[in-house]
Amino acid sequence: MELRQLAYFVAVAEERNFTRAAERLHVAQPGVSAQIRRLERELGQELFDRSGRSVRLTEAGAAALPHARAALAAVDGTRLAVEELTGLLRGAVAVGSVTSHKVDLPGLLADFHRDHPAVEITLTEETTDRLVDGLRTGRLDAAVISVGDTVPDGLASLVVDDQPIVAAVARGHELAARARVPLDTLRERALISLPAGTGLRARLEEACAVAGFTPRIALEAGDPGLIAELAARGLGVAILPAVVAASRPERLAAVAITRPDLRGRLVFAWRAGGPSGPAGRELVARARGTLRAGGR
């Protein structure tokens, strides 16, 4: 069993496609397929189900994946630990983030890059659900995610923003004159929301479930600014962080939601045990020392 085979195995498992895995690894696709076959012969089990359009892990593959990742991380950790002793931090950090927020993530990454230019930094925008999965599997070292009252199991975090979630309506809407409304007022109304999998959508659905109804999502978009614009055009009631609703005061009225109050928190999160590599650990330590609630 070779480390190269394990690296190919992990890449195919994450990409769910041999061609994309080969492109990611900068090698020829037949070479990836051949090495995976050799690994499967050595283990005596097929690691992938190749019968569909995308490859899927078999039961044996799913069992082997965390061990393959751990082996690769151990090798990287050995090399990085030696480099760390010399005072030169190398390696890579993978960071994730939800879309549109006030956290100065660019500033954090720029300062980190200035002090550690040999570290490769990657940044991905995803929904909170996908980011949490990336943190748990080790694909990401840290991420800005949206959470409710509790942080997902297995993660540690630093609160960087905490604010109300409001109903935003056009100035001519019948709710525009009201300062606050109970959540139940939104029961049959056409709502405009972020997609499923986002933290804000999860907070809305959780609260509505407790109130005994399913929110009627008429429109959804991944950009809070677009959601605000749709509401300003009279297309429904937008569910937004208060700061976004307040960005268009001449066209949008922000109505507080009560019974229950809805709040959204942004946190800078990482695995509870800490990132596996020195570069990831250094980034988390820097974030804990510089990020503050409110994104400052």
Short mmCIF file of N, CA and C in Angstrom, two decimals, residues 182-247:
data_model
loop_
_atom_site.label_atom_id
_atom_site.label_comp_id
_atom_site.label_asym_id
_atom_site.label_seq_id
_atom_site.Cartn_x
_atom_site.Cartn_y
_atom_site.Cartn_z
N PRO A 182 -45.82 38.58 15.63
CA PRO A 182 -45.55 37.21 16.07
C PRO A 182 -45.21 36.34 14.87
N LEU A 183 -44.42 35.34 15.09
CA LEU A 183 -44.03 34.43 14.00
C LEU A 183 -45.26 33.87 13.30
N ASP A 184 -46.33 33.59 14.06
CA ASP A 184 -47.52 32.99 13.48
C ASP A 184 -48.16 33.86 12.41
N THR A 185 -47.88 35.16 12.43
CA THR A 185 -48.40 36.07 11.40
C THR A 185 -47.88 35.69 10.01
N LEU A 186 -46.75 35.02 9.96
CA LEU A 186 -46.13 34.66 8.69
C LEU A 186 -46.60 33.31 8.17
N ARG A 187 -47.54 32.69 8.87
CA ARG A 187 -47.94 31.30 8.57
C ARG A 187 -48.31 31.09 7.11
N GLU A 188 -49.16 31.90 6.54
CA GLU A 188 -49.63 31.69 5.17
C GLU A 188 -49.01 32.66 4.17
N ARG A 189 -48.07 33.46 4.60
CA ARG A 189 -47.51 34.47 3.71
C ARG A 189 -46.39 33.91 2.84
N ALA A 190 -46.25 34.50 1.67
CA ALA A 190 -45.17 34.12 0.76
C ALA A 190 -43.86 34.68 1.30
N LEU A 191 -42.94 33.79 1.61
CA LEU A 191 -41.67 34.19 2.21
C LEU A 191 -40.54 34.08 1.20
N ILE A 192 -39.54 34.92 1.38
CA ILE A 192 -38.33 34.89 0.55
C ILE A 192 -37.17 34.59 1.49
N SER A 193 -36.41 33.55 1.19
CA SER A 193 -35.41 33.07 2.15
C SER A 193 -34.16 32.57 1.46
N LEU A 194 -33.11 32.44 2.25
CA LEU A 194 -31.92 31.73 1.81
C LEU A 194 -32.26 30.26 1.60
N PRO A 195 -31.46 29.50 0.83
CA PRO A 195 -31.80 28.11 0.54
C PRO A 195 -31.70 27.20 1.76
N ALA A 196 -32.30 26.03 1.63
CA ALA A 196 -32.15 24.98 2.65
C ALA A 196 -30.67 24.66 2.81
N GLY A 197 -30.28 24.38 4.05
CA GLY A 197 -28.88 24.10 4.35
C GLY A 197 -28.15 25.29 4.93
N THR A 198 -28.74 26.48 4.79
CA THR A 198 -28.13 27.68 5.38
C THR A 198 -28.59 27.82 6.83
N GLY A 199 -27.81 28.52 7.62
CA GLY A 199 -28.15 28.68 9.03
C GLY A 199 -29.43 29.45 9.24
N LEU A 200 -29.62 30.56 8.48
CA LEU A 200 -30.82 31.37 8.65
C LEU A 200 -32.07 30.55 8.31
N ARG A 201 -32.02 29.79 7.24
CA ARG A 201 -33.17 28.95 6.86
C ARG A 201 -33.45 27.92 7.95
N ALA A 202 -32.41 27.36 8.53
CA ALA A 202 -32.60 26.38 9.60
C ALA A 202 -33.27 27.01 10.81
N ARG A 203 -32.86 28.26 11.17
CA ARG A 203 -33.50 28.93 12.30
C ARG A 203 -34.98 29.16 12.02
N LEU A 204 -35.32 29.58 10.80
CA LEU A 204 -36.71 29.81 10.44
C LEU A 204 -37.52 28.52 10.51
N GLU A 205 -37.00 27.46 9.94
CA GLU A 205 -37.75 26.20 9.90
C GLU A 205 -37.91 25.60 11.29
N GLU A 206 -36.88 25.73 12.12
CA GLU A 206 -36.98 25.22 13.49
C GLU A 206 -38.08 25.95 14.26
N ALA A 207 -38.09 27.29 14.16
CA ALA A 207 -39.08 28.08 14.89
C ALA A 207 -40.49 27.80 14.38
N CYS A 208 -40.65 27.68 13.08
CA CYS A 208 -41.98 27.41 12.51
C CYS A 208 -42.47 26.02 12.92
N ALA A 209 -41.57 25.05 12.98
CA ALA A 209 -41.95 23.70 13.40
C ALA A 209 -42.49 23.71 14.83
N VAL A 210 -41.82 24.47 15.71
CA VAL A 210 -42.30 24.59 17.09
C VAL A 210 -43.67 25.26 17.13
N ALA A 211 -43.89 26.23 16.22
CA ALA A 211 -45.16 26.94 16.16
C ALA A 211 -46.26 26.14 15.47
N GLY A 212 -45.89 25.00 14.88
CA GLY A 212 -46.89 24.11 14.29
C GLY A 212 -47.20 24.35 12.83
N PHE A 213 -46.27 24.95 12.08
CA PHE A 213 -46.52 25.09 10.65
C PHE A 213 -45.22 25.04 9.87
N THR A 214 -45.35 24.82 8.56
CA THR A 214 -44.22 24.81 7.65
C THR A 214 -44.19 26.12 6.89
N PRO A 215 -43.07 26.83 6.88
CA PRO A 215 -43.04 28.13 6.19
C PRO A 215 -43.29 27.96 4.69
N ARG A 216 -44.02 28.88 4.12
CA ARG A 216 -44.32 28.86 2.68
C ARG A 216 -43.24 29.66 1.96
N ILE A 217 -42.24 28.98 1.45
CA ILE A 217 -41.12 29.64 0.77
C ILE A 217 -41.49 29.83 -0.70
N ALA A 218 -41.77 31.07 -1.07
CA ALA A 218 -42.15 31.37 -2.45
C ALA A 218 -40.94 31.56 -3.34
N LEU A 219 -39.91 32.20 -2.80
CA LEU A 219 -38.69 32.48 -3.55
C LEU A 219 -37.50 32.23 -2.64
N GLU A 220 -36.41 31.78 -3.22
CA GLU A 220 -35.18 31.64 -2.44
C GLU A 220 -33.99 32.02 -3.30
N ALA A 221 -32.95 32.52 -2.64
CA ALA A 221 -31.72 32.92 -3.33
C ALA A 221 -30.57 32.80 -2.35
N GLY A 222 -29.38 32.62 -2.88
CA GLY A 222 -28.21 32.47 -2.03
C GLY A 222 -27.58 33.78 -1.60
N ASP A 223 -27.99 34.89 -2.20
CA ASP A 223 -27.41 36.20 -1.89
C ASP A 223 -28.42 37.01 -1.08
N PRO A 224 -28.10 37.35 0.18
CA PRO A 224 -29.02 38.15 0.99
C PRO A 224 -29.40 39.48 0.34
N GLY A 225 -28.47 40.08 -0.40
CA GLY A 225 -28.77 41.33 -1.08
C GLY A 225 -29.87 41.15 -2.12
N LEU A 226 -29.83 40.03 -2.84
CA LEU A 226 -30.87 39.75 -3.83
C LEU A 226 -32.22 39.50 -3.14
N ILE A 227 -32.20 38.81 -2.01
CA ILE A 227 -33.43 38.58 -1.25
C ILE A 227 -34.04 39.91 -0.83
N ALA A 228 -33.21 40.83 -0.35
CA ALA A 228 -33.70 42.15 0.05
C ALA A 228 -34.32 42.88 -1.14
N GLU A 229 -33.69 42.78 -2.29
CA GLU A 229 -34.20 43.46 -3.48
C GLU A 229 -35.54 42.87 -3.93
N LEU A 230 -35.68 41.55 -3.85
CA LEU A 230 -36.94 40.90 -4.21
C LEU A 230 -38.07 41.39 -3.30
N ALA A 231 -37.77 41.51 -2.01
CA ALA A 231 -38.79 42.01 -1.07
C ALA A 231 -39.10 43.46 -1.35
N ALA A 232 -38.10 44.26 -1.66
CA ALA A 232 -38.32 45.67 -1.95
C ALA A 232 -39.20 45.86 -3.17
N ARG A 233 -39.19 44.87 -4.07
CA ARG A 233 -40.03 44.93 -5.27
C ARG A 233 -41.43 44.38 -5.01
N GLY A 234 -41.73 44.04 -3.76
CA GLY A 234 -43.07 43.60 -3.41
C GLY A 234 -43.38 42.15 -3.68
N LEU A 235 -42.36 41.31 -3.77
CA LEU A 235 -42.58 39.91 -4.13
C LEU A 235 -42.77 38.99 -2.94
N GLY A 236 -42.76 39.53 -1.73
CA GLY A 236 -42.99 38.70 -0.56
C GLY A 236 -42.32 39.28 0.67
N VAL A 237 -42.33 38.49 1.74
CA VAL A 237 -41.71 38.88 3.01
C VAL A 237 -40.35 38.21 3.09
N ALA A 238 -39.31 39.01 3.13
CA ALA A 238 -37.95 38.46 3.19
C ALA A 238 -37.57 38.19 4.64
N ILE A 239 -36.95 37.04 4.86
CA ILE A 239 -36.41 36.69 6.18
C ILE A 239 -34.91 36.94 6.13
N LEU A 240 -34.47 37.95 6.86
CA LEU A 240 -33.10 38.44 6.71
C LEU A 240 -32.49 38.84 8.05
N PRO A 241 -31.16 38.82 8.15
CA PRO A 241 -30.52 39.46 9.30
C PRO A 241 -30.87 40.94 9.32
N ALA A 242 -31.02 41.50 10.50
CA ALA A 242 -31.43 42.89 10.63
C ALA A 242 -30.50 43.84 9.88
N VAL A 243 -29.21 43.56 9.88
CA VAL A 243 -28.25 44.47 9.23
C VAL A 243 -28.48 44.53 7.73
N VAL A 244 -28.92 43.44 7.12
CA VAL A 244 -29.18 43.44 5.67
C VAL A 244 -30.47 44.21 5.38
N ALA A 245 -31.49 43.95 6.20
CA ALA A 245 -32.75 44.67 6.01
C ALA A 245 -32.57 46.17 6.16
N ALA A 246 -31.67 46.58 7.06
CA ALA A 246 -31.45 48.01 7.31
C ALA A 246 -30.65 48.69 6.21
N SER A 247 -30.12 47.90 5.27
CA SER A 247 -29.27 48.48 4.22
C SER A 247 -30.08 49.22 3.16
#
